[in-house]
Short mmCIF file of C-alpha atoms in Angstrom, two decimals:
data_model
loop_
_atom_site.label_atom_id
_atom_site.label_comp_id
_atom_site.label_asym_id
_atom_site.label_seq_id
_atom_site.Cartn_x
_atom_site.Cartn_y
_atom_site.Cartn_z
CA MET L 24 -65.36 -26.48 -69.91
CA SER L 25 -67.06 -29.83 -70.53
CA VAL L 26 -66.00 -30.23 -74.13
CA ASN L 27 -65.97 -34.05 -74.22
CA SER L 28 -69.75 -34.29 -73.83
CA ASP L 29 -70.37 -31.52 -76.36
CA LYS L 30 -67.66 -32.36 -78.88
CA VAL L 31 -69.99 -34.36 -81.18
CA LYS L 32 -72.47 -31.48 -81.29
CA ILE L 33 -69.71 -28.93 -81.95
CA ILE L 34 -68.14 -30.93 -84.78
CA PHE L 35 -71.50 -31.67 -86.37
CA GLY L 36 -72.48 -27.99 -86.20
CA LEU L 37 -69.17 -26.86 -87.70
CA LYS L 38 -69.56 -29.34 -90.58
CA ILE L 39 -73.13 -28.21 -91.32
CA ARG L 40 -72.12 -24.55 -91.35
CA GLN L 41 -69.02 -25.16 -93.52
CA LEU L 42 -71.00 -27.26 -96.04
CA ARG L 43 -73.70 -24.59 -96.23
CA LEU L 44 -71.15 -21.84 -96.83
CA ASP L 45 -69.25 -23.93 -99.40
CA LYS L 46 -72.50 -24.33 -101.36
CA LYS L 47 -73.29 -20.61 -100.89
CA LEU L 48 -76.61 -21.38 -99.22
CA SER L 49 -78.35 -19.19 -96.66
CA LEU L 50 -79.94 -20.56 -93.50
CA SER L 51 -83.38 -19.96 -94.97
CA GLU L 52 -82.51 -21.89 -98.13
CA VAL L 53 -81.29 -24.90 -96.14
CA ALA L 54 -84.35 -24.63 -93.91
CA GLU L 55 -86.64 -24.73 -96.95
CA LYS L 56 -84.86 -27.74 -98.47
CA SER L 57 -84.69 -29.73 -95.19
CA LYS L 58 -88.07 -28.65 -93.79
CA LEU L 59 -86.33 -27.57 -90.55
CA SER L 60 -86.81 -24.19 -88.89
CA ILE L 61 -84.19 -21.47 -89.23
CA SER L 62 -83.89 -21.15 -85.44
CA TYR L 63 -83.30 -24.90 -85.09
CA LEU L 64 -80.62 -24.86 -87.79
CA ASN L 65 -78.97 -21.93 -86.04
CA GLU L 66 -78.86 -23.94 -82.79
CA ILE L 67 -77.32 -26.90 -84.65
CA GLU L 68 -74.59 -24.78 -86.25
CA LYS L 69 -73.67 -23.27 -82.87
CA GLY L 70 -73.19 -26.73 -81.38
CA LYS L 71 -76.17 -26.43 -79.04
CA LYS L 72 -78.38 -29.09 -80.63
CA TYR L 73 -77.79 -32.51 -82.18
CA PRO L 74 -80.66 -33.60 -84.47
CA LYS L 75 -82.36 -36.97 -84.55
CA THR L 76 -81.69 -39.47 -87.34
CA GLU L 77 -84.55 -38.42 -89.63
CA LYS L 78 -83.49 -34.76 -89.41
CA ILE L 79 -79.86 -35.65 -90.17
CA MET L 80 -81.09 -37.51 -93.27
CA ALA L 81 -83.07 -34.40 -94.30
CA LEU L 82 -79.91 -32.28 -93.90
CA SER L 83 -77.78 -34.74 -95.89
CA GLU L 84 -80.25 -34.48 -98.80
CA ALA L 85 -80.43 -30.70 -98.56
CA LEU L 86 -76.62 -30.36 -98.53
CA GLU L 87 -76.08 -33.19 -101.04
CA ILE L 88 -73.77 -35.25 -98.84
CA ASP L 89 -74.10 -38.86 -97.72
CA TYR L 90 -75.33 -39.60 -94.21
CA ASP L 91 -72.17 -41.42 -93.02
CA SER L 92 -69.90 -38.52 -94.00
CA LEU L 93 -72.15 -36.07 -92.23
CA VAL L 94 -72.17 -37.90 -88.88
CA SER L 95 -68.47 -38.78 -89.03
CA LEU L 96 -66.32 -36.98 -86.42
CA LYS L 97 -63.69 -36.34 -89.05
CA LEU L 98 -63.37 -32.69 -90.06
CA SER L 99 -62.08 -31.29 -93.32
CA LYS L 100 -58.44 -30.26 -93.59
CA GLN L 101 -59.55 -26.66 -93.30
CA LEU L 102 -60.99 -27.35 -89.83
CA GLU L 103 -58.40 -29.86 -88.56
CA PRO L 104 -56.78 -27.40 -86.08
CA ILE L 105 -60.15 -26.93 -84.38
CA ALA L 106 -60.44 -30.71 -84.01
CA GLU L 107 -56.93 -30.75 -82.53
CA LEU L 108 -57.98 -28.07 -80.07
CA LEU L 109 -61.17 -29.95 -79.13
CA ASN L 110 -59.16 -33.13 -78.54
CA SER L 111 -56.48 -31.39 -76.45
CA ASN L 112 -56.41 -30.96 -72.69
CA ILE L 113 -56.45 -27.19 -73.05
CA LEU L 114 -60.20 -26.85 -73.49
CA THR L 115 -61.19 -29.81 -71.35
CA GLU L 116 -59.20 -28.51 -68.38
CA LEU L 117 -59.20 -24.72 -68.76
CA PRO L 118 -61.97 -23.16 -66.65
CA LEU L 119 -63.07 -20.39 -69.00
CA GLU L 120 -65.58 -19.21 -66.43
CA ILE L 121 -62.84 -17.66 -64.26
CA PHE L 122 -62.32 -15.17 -67.08
CA GLY L 123 -66.03 -14.54 -67.44
CA VAL L 124 -66.27 -16.56 -70.67
CA GLU L 125 -69.14 -19.01 -71.03
CA PRO L 126 -68.39 -22.26 -72.93
CA SER L 127 -71.30 -21.49 -75.24
CA ASP L 128 -69.69 -18.15 -76.12
CA PHE L 129 -66.46 -19.89 -77.09
CA ILE L 130 -68.32 -22.46 -79.19
CA GLU L 131 -70.31 -19.72 -80.90
CA LEU L 132 -67.10 -17.89 -81.76
CA MET L 133 -65.76 -21.02 -83.44
CA SER L 134 -69.00 -21.59 -85.32
CA GLU L 135 -69.25 -17.98 -86.52
CA ALA L 136 -65.91 -17.97 -88.34
CA PRO L 137 -64.49 -21.52 -88.23
CA ALA L 138 -61.99 -21.01 -91.06
CA LYS L 139 -60.51 -17.87 -89.49
CA ILE L 140 -60.43 -19.40 -86.01
CA SER L 141 -58.84 -22.51 -87.50
CA ALA L 142 -56.09 -20.42 -89.13
CA PHE L 143 -55.53 -18.54 -85.86
CA ILE L 144 -55.25 -21.78 -83.88
CA SER L 145 -52.78 -23.16 -86.43
CA THR L 146 -50.65 -20.05 -85.98
CA ILE L 147 -50.67 -20.35 -82.17
CA ILE L 148 -49.76 -24.05 -82.34
CA GLU L 149 -46.93 -23.31 -84.78
CA ILE L 150 -45.53 -20.54 -82.58
CA SER L 151 -45.65 -22.76 -79.50
CA ARG L 152 -43.81 -25.55 -81.34
CA ASN L 153 -41.13 -23.17 -82.65
CA TYR L 154 -40.46 -21.94 -79.13
CA ASP L 155 -40.76 -25.43 -77.63
CA MET L 156 -43.62 -24.24 -75.42
CA ARG L 157 -44.84 -27.02 -73.18
CA VAL L 158 -48.46 -27.27 -72.05
CA GLU L 159 -47.51 -26.39 -68.46
CA GLN L 160 -45.95 -23.15 -69.71
CA PHE L 161 -49.27 -22.33 -71.33
CA TYR L 162 -51.09 -23.09 -68.09
CA PHE L 163 -48.75 -20.84 -66.09
CA SER L 164 -49.26 -18.04 -68.63
CA VAL L 165 -53.01 -18.39 -68.13
CA LEU L 166 -52.51 -18.32 -64.35
CA ARG L 167 -50.52 -15.07 -64.62
CA SER L 168 -53.33 -13.53 -66.64
CA TYR L 169 -55.78 -14.66 -63.96
CA GLN L 170 -53.66 -13.04 -61.22
CA GLU L 171 -53.33 -9.83 -63.23
CA MET L 172 -57.08 -9.67 -63.87
CA TYR L 173 -57.73 -9.64 -60.10
CA ASP L 174 -54.68 -7.52 -59.16
CA ASN L 175 -53.29 -10.61 -57.40
CA TYR L 176 -55.70 -10.21 -54.48
CA PHE L 177 -58.39 -12.79 -53.70
CA GLU L 178 -60.84 -11.93 -50.95
CA ASP L 179 -62.28 -15.46 -50.67
CA LEU L 180 -58.82 -16.85 -49.87
CA GLU L 181 -58.18 -14.03 -47.39
CA GLN L 182 -61.39 -14.89 -45.56
CA SER L 183 -60.56 -18.61 -45.55
CA ALA L 184 -57.15 -17.84 -44.03
CA GLN L 185 -58.77 -15.73 -41.29
CA GLN L 186 -61.27 -18.54 -40.58
CA PHE L 187 -58.37 -20.98 -40.21
CA ARG L 188 -56.48 -18.66 -37.85
CA LYS L 189 -59.65 -18.22 -35.75
CA LEU L 190 -60.43 -21.95 -35.73
CA PHE L 191 -56.97 -22.82 -34.38
CA GLU L 192 -56.85 -19.76 -32.09
CA ILE L 193 -53.82 -18.19 -33.77
CA SER L 194 -53.49 -14.63 -32.46
CA ALA L 195 -53.32 -11.69 -34.86
CA THR L 196 -49.67 -11.02 -34.00
CA THR L 197 -48.54 -14.64 -34.32
CA SER L 198 -46.99 -16.18 -37.41
CA PRO L 199 -47.55 -19.97 -37.16
CA ASN L 200 -44.30 -21.90 -36.91
CA GLU L 201 -43.16 -25.17 -38.43
CA LYS L 202 -44.05 -27.25 -35.37
CA LEU L 203 -47.62 -25.93 -35.04
CA LEU L 204 -48.49 -26.48 -38.70
CA ALA L 205 -46.94 -29.96 -38.70
CA GLU L 206 -49.06 -30.88 -35.65
CA ILE L 207 -52.22 -29.61 -37.36
CA LEU L 208 -51.46 -31.74 -40.43
CA GLU L 209 -50.85 -34.83 -38.32
CA ASN L 210 -53.62 -34.44 -35.72
CA PHE L 211 -56.44 -32.96 -37.82
CA TYR L 212 -55.74 -34.20 -41.33
CA GLY L 213 -54.11 -37.57 -40.61
CA TYR L 214 -50.77 -36.82 -42.27
CA ARG L 215 -47.63 -38.83 -41.61
CA ILE L 216 -44.64 -36.52 -41.99
CA GLU L 217 -41.16 -37.90 -42.65
CA GLU L 218 -38.00 -36.03 -43.52
CA PHE L 219 -35.70 -37.52 -46.15
CA SER L 220 -32.03 -36.90 -46.87
CA LYS L 221 -30.07 -36.80 -50.11
CA GLU L 222 -28.38 -40.02 -48.99
CA GLN L 223 -31.75 -41.81 -48.79
CA TYR L 224 -33.11 -40.48 -52.08
CA PRO L 225 -30.25 -38.98 -54.13
CA GLU L 226 -32.55 -38.64 -57.14
CA LEU L 227 -34.84 -36.32 -55.11
CA VAL L 228 -32.07 -33.99 -53.97
CA THR L 229 -33.68 -30.92 -55.63
CA ILE L 230 -37.28 -31.82 -54.67
CA ARG L 231 -38.76 -30.05 -51.64
CA SER L 232 -41.61 -32.43 -50.86
CA VAL L 233 -43.58 -35.42 -52.14
CA TYR L 234 -47.10 -36.31 -50.96
CA ASN L 235 -48.54 -39.82 -51.21
CA PRO L 236 -52.36 -39.56 -51.04
CA ALA L 237 -52.76 -43.33 -50.67
CA THR L 238 -50.87 -43.37 -47.35
CA SER L 239 -51.25 -39.66 -46.41
CA LYS L 240 -47.46 -39.58 -46.09
CA LEU L 241 -45.63 -36.31 -46.71
CA LEU L 242 -41.93 -36.68 -47.45
CA ILE L 243 -40.12 -33.40 -46.90
CA ASN L 244 -36.51 -32.61 -47.77
CA LYS L 245 -34.34 -32.45 -44.67
CA ASP L 246 -32.14 -29.74 -46.20
CA LEU L 247 -34.93 -27.17 -46.48
CA SER L 248 -34.79 -24.08 -44.30
CA THR L 249 -37.25 -23.74 -41.43
CA GLU L 250 -39.17 -21.12 -43.43
CA GLN L 251 -39.43 -23.43 -46.46
CA LYS L 252 -40.74 -26.29 -44.32
CA THR L 253 -43.26 -23.97 -42.67
CA PHE L 254 -44.57 -22.84 -46.05
CA THR L 255 -44.75 -26.44 -47.31
CA TYR L 256 -46.90 -27.40 -44.31
CA GLY L 257 -49.04 -24.30 -44.80
CA ARG L 258 -49.66 -25.17 -48.45
CA GLU L 259 -50.61 -28.76 -47.55
CA ILE L 260 -53.10 -27.36 -45.03
CA GLY L 261 -54.37 -25.12 -47.81
CA TYR L 262 -55.16 -28.12 -50.00
CA GLN L 263 -57.09 -29.73 -47.15
CA PHE L 264 -58.83 -26.69 -45.66
CA LEU L 265 -59.95 -25.39 -49.07
CA GLN L 266 -60.89 -28.96 -50.14
CA LEU L 267 -58.81 -28.79 -53.32
CA LYS L 268 -58.90 -32.34 -54.67
CA LYS L 269 -57.03 -32.15 -57.97
CA ARG L 270 -53.40 -31.38 -57.21
CA SER L 271 -49.80 -32.14 -57.98
CA ASN L 272 -48.20 -34.35 -55.34
CA ILE L 273 -44.69 -33.10 -56.06
CA SER L 274 -43.54 -29.64 -54.99
CA SER L 275 -41.50 -29.04 -58.16
CA VAL L 276 -43.10 -28.73 -61.58
CA ILE L 277 -42.05 -31.91 -63.37
CA GLU L 278 -45.28 -32.58 -65.22
CA VAL L 279 -48.66 -30.84 -65.06
CA GLY L 280 -51.78 -32.86 -65.70
CA SER L 281 -54.28 -30.03 -65.93
CA PHE L 282 -54.83 -26.32 -65.45
CA GLU L 283 -56.86 -27.13 -62.35
CA GLU L 284 -53.69 -28.52 -60.74
CA VAL L 285 -51.86 -25.26 -61.47
CA LEU L 286 -54.75 -23.15 -60.20
CA ASN L 287 -55.15 -25.21 -57.02
CA ASN L 288 -51.42 -25.02 -56.31
CA PHE L 289 -51.68 -21.24 -56.57
CA ARG L 290 -54.75 -21.13 -54.29
CA ALA L 291 -53.14 -23.38 -51.66
CA SER L 292 -49.92 -21.31 -51.82
CA TYR L 293 -51.83 -18.03 -51.50
CA PHE L 294 -53.68 -19.46 -48.48
CA ALA L 295 -50.35 -20.48 -46.90
CA GLY L 296 -48.96 -16.96 -47.32
CA ALA L 297 -52.13 -15.48 -45.83
CA ILE L 298 -52.06 -17.66 -42.68
CA LEU L 299 -48.33 -17.04 -42.17
CA ILE L 300 -48.57 -13.27 -42.67
CA ASN L 301 -51.61 -11.63 -41.10
CA LYS L 302 -52.42 -8.79 -43.49
CA ASP L 303 -53.36 -6.32 -40.75
CA ILE L 304 -49.95 -6.62 -39.10
CA LEU L 305 -48.08 -6.27 -42.40
CA ILE L 306 -50.18 -3.28 -43.50
CA ASP L 307 -49.42 -1.53 -40.21
CA ARG L 308 -45.64 -2.09 -40.55
CA LEU L 309 -45.55 -1.15 -44.23
CA THR L 310 -47.36 2.11 -43.54
CA TYR L 311 -44.46 3.17 -41.28
CA PHE L 312 -41.89 1.84 -43.73
CA PHE L 313 -43.20 3.84 -46.69
CA ALA L 314 -43.61 6.95 -44.53
CA SER L 315 -39.88 7.02 -43.72
CA PRO L 316 -37.96 9.84 -45.49
CA LYS L 317 -34.94 7.54 -45.91
CA TRP L 318 -34.63 4.20 -47.69
CA ASP L 319 -33.90 1.66 -44.95
CA GLU L 320 -33.22 -1.91 -46.05
CA ASN L 321 -32.82 -3.09 -42.44
CA MET L 322 -36.32 -1.87 -41.62
CA LEU L 323 -37.79 -3.95 -44.45
CA LEU L 324 -35.77 -7.01 -43.39
CA SER L 325 -36.94 -6.60 -39.80
CA ILE L 326 -40.56 -6.55 -41.00
CA MET L 327 -39.98 -9.76 -42.96
CA ARG L 328 -38.44 -11.43 -39.91
CA LEU L 329 -41.63 -10.89 -37.92
CA PHE L 330 -43.02 -13.81 -39.93
CA ASN L 331 -41.86 -17.39 -40.50
CA VAL L 332 -41.54 -16.93 -44.25
CA THR L 333 -39.06 -16.95 -47.10
CA PRO L 334 -38.31 -13.71 -49.00
CA GLU L 335 -40.43 -15.00 -51.89
CA VAL L 336 -43.51 -15.58 -49.72
CA PHE L 337 -42.97 -12.16 -48.11
CA MET L 338 -42.74 -10.38 -51.48
CA HIS L 339 -45.79 -12.20 -52.84
CA ARG L 340 -47.74 -11.18 -49.75
CA LEU L 341 -46.53 -7.63 -50.14
CA SER L 342 -47.81 -7.63 -53.73
CA ASN L 343 -51.26 -8.78 -52.50
CA LEU L 344 -51.54 -5.86 -50.10
CA MET L 345 -49.98 -3.20 -52.30
CA THR L 346 -52.90 -3.55 -54.68
CA SER L 347 -55.70 -4.15 -52.18
CA HIS L 348 -54.81 -1.71 -49.41
CA PHE L 349 -52.28 0.79 -50.75
CA LYS L 350 -53.91 0.93 -54.21
CA ILE L 351 -50.55 0.57 -55.98
CA ASN L 352 -51.57 -1.51 -59.00
CA ASN L 353 -48.75 -0.80 -61.44
CA LEU L 354 -46.21 -3.34 -60.25
CA PHE L 355 -44.30 -6.41 -61.38
CA PHE L 356 -42.79 -9.44 -59.65
CA LEU L 357 -39.71 -11.35 -60.84
CA ARG L 358 -37.80 -14.35 -59.48
CA PHE L 359 -34.34 -15.19 -60.80
CA ASN L 360 -32.14 -18.21 -60.10
CA ASN L 361 -28.37 -18.12 -60.46
CA GLN L 362 -25.78 -20.84 -59.86
CA VAL L 363 -22.63 -19.67 -58.10
CA ASP L 364 -19.77 -18.93 -60.58
CA ASP L 365 -22.23 -18.86 -63.48
CA ASP L 366 -23.06 -15.75 -65.52
CA LEU L 367 -26.43 -17.14 -66.65
CA PHE L 368 -29.59 -15.94 -64.92
CA TYR L 369 -32.86 -17.82 -65.23
CA LEU L 370 -36.19 -16.03 -64.87
CA THR L 371 -38.30 -18.70 -63.17
CA LYS L 372 -41.38 -16.67 -62.24
CA GLU L 373 -42.91 -13.37 -63.33
CA MET L 374 -46.12 -11.42 -62.87
CA HIS L 375 -47.08 -8.04 -64.29
CA LEU L 376 -49.82 -5.82 -62.93
CA ALA L 377 -48.23 -2.79 -64.59
CA LYS L 378 -49.80 -2.30 -68.01
CA LEU L 379 -46.40 -1.37 -69.38
CA HIS L 380 -44.25 -3.32 -71.79
CA THR L 381 -41.10 -3.49 -69.67
CA PRO L 382 -39.63 -5.44 -68.02
CA HIS L 383 -40.66 -8.89 -69.13
CA GLY L 384 -39.16 -12.33 -69.64
CA THR L 385 -38.00 -13.53 -73.00
CA ALA L 386 -38.06 -17.05 -74.41
CA LEU L 387 -35.25 -16.11 -76.77
CA SER L 388 -31.55 -16.72 -76.13
CA GLU L 389 -30.87 -13.14 -75.09
CA HIS L 390 -29.06 -11.68 -72.10
CA TYR L 391 -31.07 -9.76 -69.53
CA CYS L 392 -29.71 -6.31 -68.70
CA ARG L 393 -26.86 -6.70 -66.19
CA ARG L 394 -27.86 -3.40 -64.61
CA TRP L 395 -31.06 -4.93 -63.24
CA LYS L 396 -30.91 -4.93 -59.45
CA ALA L 397 -32.45 -8.44 -59.57
CA LEU L 398 -29.18 -9.66 -61.12
CA THR L 399 -26.57 -7.49 -59.41
CA ILE L 400 -27.88 -8.45 -55.96
CA LEU L 401 -27.22 -12.11 -56.78
CA LYS L 402 -23.59 -11.34 -57.53
CA ASP L 403 -23.37 -9.31 -54.30
CA LEU L 404 -24.68 -12.35 -52.41
CA GLU L 405 -22.20 -14.65 -54.15
CA LYS L 406 -19.31 -12.39 -53.12
CA ILE L 407 -20.41 -12.53 -49.46
CA GLN L 408 -20.77 -16.33 -49.62
CA LYS L 409 -17.22 -16.72 -50.92
CA GLU L 410 -15.95 -14.62 -48.05
CA GLU L 411 -18.10 -16.07 -45.25
CA GLY L 412 -18.93 -19.58 -46.50
CA TYR L 413 -21.90 -21.01 -48.34
CA ASP L 414 -23.62 -22.26 -45.19
CA ALA L 415 -24.53 -18.71 -44.14
CA GLU L 416 -28.27 -18.03 -44.41
CA GLU L 417 -27.61 -14.53 -45.67
CA VAL L 418 -30.54 -12.43 -46.92
CA LEU L 419 -29.70 -9.27 -48.83
CA CYS L 420 -32.05 -6.36 -49.42
CA LYS L 421 -31.33 -3.72 -52.08
CA ALA L 422 -33.26 -1.08 -53.98
CA GLN L 423 -32.79 1.21 -56.94
CA VAL L 424 -34.70 3.48 -59.27
CA SER L 425 -34.55 2.01 -62.78
CA GLU L 426 -35.15 4.13 -65.86
CA TYR L 427 -35.76 2.19 -69.08
CA ILE L 428 -33.68 3.75 -71.84
CA ASP L 429 -36.11 3.15 -74.71
CA THR L 430 -39.41 3.94 -72.99
CA GLY L 431 -38.49 6.35 -70.21
CA ASN L 432 -40.53 4.27 -67.74
CA HIS L 433 -39.30 4.65 -64.17
CA TYR L 434 -39.64 1.98 -61.45
CA LEU L 435 -38.80 1.74 -57.79
CA VAL L 436 -37.25 -1.71 -57.63
CA ILE L 437 -36.91 -3.56 -54.30
CA CYS L 438 -35.01 -6.88 -54.25
CA LEU L 439 -34.34 -9.64 -51.75
CA ALA L 440 -31.76 -12.37 -52.37
CA LYS L 441 -30.86 -15.53 -50.46
CA PRO L 442 -29.57 -19.09 -50.96
CA SER L 443 -32.14 -21.49 -52.39
CA PRO L 444 -31.91 -24.83 -50.60
CA PRO L 445 -31.97 -27.70 -51.23
CA ASN L 446 -30.18 -26.76 -54.48
CA LEU L 447 -26.45 -26.67 -53.75
CA LYS L 448 -24.89 -23.25 -54.42
CA MET L 449 -28.07 -21.97 -56.07
CA ASN L 450 -29.15 -18.45 -55.17
CA SER L 451 -32.48 -16.75 -55.85
CA SER L 452 -33.60 -13.15 -56.00
CA VAL L 453 -37.16 -11.89 -55.78
CA THR L 454 -38.07 -8.43 -57.01
CA LEU L 455 -41.02 -6.11 -56.72
CA GLY L 456 -41.00 -3.16 -59.10
CA PHE L 457 -43.40 -0.25 -58.75
CA ALA L 458 -44.08 2.16 -61.61
CA ILE L 459 -43.20 5.64 -60.35
CA ASP L 460 -46.31 7.74 -60.80
CA ASP L 461 -48.09 10.41 -58.75
CA ASN L 462 -49.77 7.73 -56.64
CA LEU L 463 -46.46 6.13 -55.65
CA LYS L 464 -44.77 9.50 -55.07
CA SER L 465 -47.49 10.52 -52.63
CA MET L 466 -47.15 7.30 -50.64
CA VAL L 467 -43.41 6.43 -50.68
CA LYS L 468 -41.69 9.26 -48.84
CA PHE L 469 -38.15 7.92 -49.34
CA LEU L 470 -38.26 8.21 -53.16
CA PRO L 471 -36.27 11.52 -53.13
CA ASP L 472 -33.61 9.98 -50.84
CA SER L 473 -30.21 10.72 -52.44
CA SER L 474 -28.81 7.41 -51.16
CA LEU L 475 -31.24 5.53 -53.43
CA ILE L 476 -29.28 4.40 -56.51
CA HIS L 477 -30.57 5.54 -59.93
CA ARG L 478 -29.58 3.55 -63.04
CA LYS L 479 -30.51 3.54 -66.70
CA VAL L 480 -31.45 0.02 -67.73
CA ASN L 481 -32.89 -1.87 -70.67
CA GLU L 482 -34.44 -5.27 -71.38
CA THR L 483 -31.65 -7.29 -72.99
CA CYS L 484 -28.18 -6.51 -74.31
CA GLU L 485 -29.25 -7.57 -77.79
CA ARG L 486 -31.92 -4.83 -77.87
CA CYS L 487 -30.02 -2.03 -76.11
CA GLY L 488 -28.47 1.01 -77.77
CA ALA L 489 -26.31 2.04 -74.79
CA MET L 490 -23.00 1.34 -76.54
CA ASP L 491 -20.94 2.78 -73.67
CA CYS L 492 -22.35 0.22 -71.20
CA THR L 493 -19.49 -1.58 -69.42
CA ASP L 494 -21.87 -4.32 -68.23
CA ARG L 495 -22.83 -5.37 -71.76
CA MET L 496 -22.69 -9.12 -72.42
CA LYS L 497 -23.51 -9.12 -76.17
CA PRO L 498 -23.64 -6.58 -79.01
CA PRO L 499 -27.10 -5.15 -79.87
CA TYR L 500 -27.79 -7.57 -82.73
CA VAL L 501 -31.58 -7.31 -82.55
CA LEU L 502 -31.51 -3.50 -82.36
CA GLN L 503 -29.11 -3.29 -85.30
CA LYS L 504 -31.41 -5.44 -87.45
CA GLN L 505 -34.37 -3.23 -86.55
CA GLN L 506 -32.39 -0.10 -87.43
CA ALA L 507 -31.29 -1.62 -90.76
CA ARG L 508 -34.93 -2.35 -91.66
CA GLU L 509 -35.92 1.22 -90.82
CA LYS L 510 -33.18 2.61 -93.10
CA ILE L 511 -34.42 0.42 -95.96
CA LYS L 512 -37.98 1.70 -95.42
CA GLU L 513 -36.74 5.32 -95.37
CA SER L 514 -34.81 4.83 -98.62
CA ILE L 515 -37.86 3.32 -100.33
CA ALA L 516 -40.01 6.19 -99.07
CA LYS L 517 -37.58 8.71 -100.65
CA LEU L 518 -37.83 6.88 -103.97
CA ASN L 519 -41.57 7.46 -103.93
#
């Protein structure tokens, strides 16, 4: 949205409308006093037109306000939040068109009820400050909404990936390896690739890669796994092949300059997953996997190992194809990080295509349900590492059927867990959860398998009424407060 060029028109239109309403004047009355047409005044108030000097003077007389105050960019206190929004990066960087919203529609909404929109914006800003919400968190929330709107499947990126594979003569059954992608970056895109160690750059020990556009040098962390390096090269190719100019040059999210950076990172990452995992091959293997009458974790792991990818890339790719090919749209994706010997679990990525309330991340200081397979698999991995050593590139695969105590929603939950280099003793789990409905039951033949664990779960300990739970970390404080409020309401109702 090009707000900077239109900001003067928007502010002027908002001021004209607010002054007219304050004086209880209709458009026709202002038109009569200023000798301007009603349609022209309407265009001004909607921020579509900015009048010439003589017409501004006519409006200042009609509204009984001096010329300088009228053309000033300063808004009244009542409209200050709108000015704050107009001056922020949110509107200048957020491409409303990807959601089917025209900039003129957004401007018209503000002009139709500026006081109400202003109050709403103030509320959103206050909430974000109370929860210490950074602008990049807002951008990632918008990105999740974008993914959900398209069921996390993007045909244009799929076609681009196929064009790339054809251009470089990559066969349908081949998953490009680290060496091939590095050579493409160097020979076709002029990259200079150098590995760095924690001894060279101790301050970059947790960073996977850094790109310097001035020298076309890509520094990549020596301690990454082969699969991580392969994905990094694939994403860099994505930036170049898709001609994505605005980007972050650091793999980790330290600071985000714009929503376009976040969106382009997603597009380049999606492209990388699509060139590493040919969808036709994965669809073929998954069809056999879901047709099996028994849950078989080794079969799923063997499918993943056909490709040079991390569990996270594999699960993301699986989510793309579950919606597009298998028509399973009610699903969620979660990624948790957990430091060895630590009971804290950090939800670092989530996506929900299921239009159900649970499960979801919380910004509050609450404890996620310890019965979630996403968490228990991390502790299983930690136990193996303590027995076999932390250098083992162990990948665990587990599944369970989770029933949410409060809602009765059932999910088939499939999890993968592995170490997360270059972070020392940091493990990650990635989870795909599928709402169990008639569609899933007809496709997944191993759902009735008695070996598949069934567990009752909830969102957080603080909201859970399962008092006999031996995995509980905290008492149900939030639930108890809600129940106390309900009792007060019931007592008041009896009085009446």
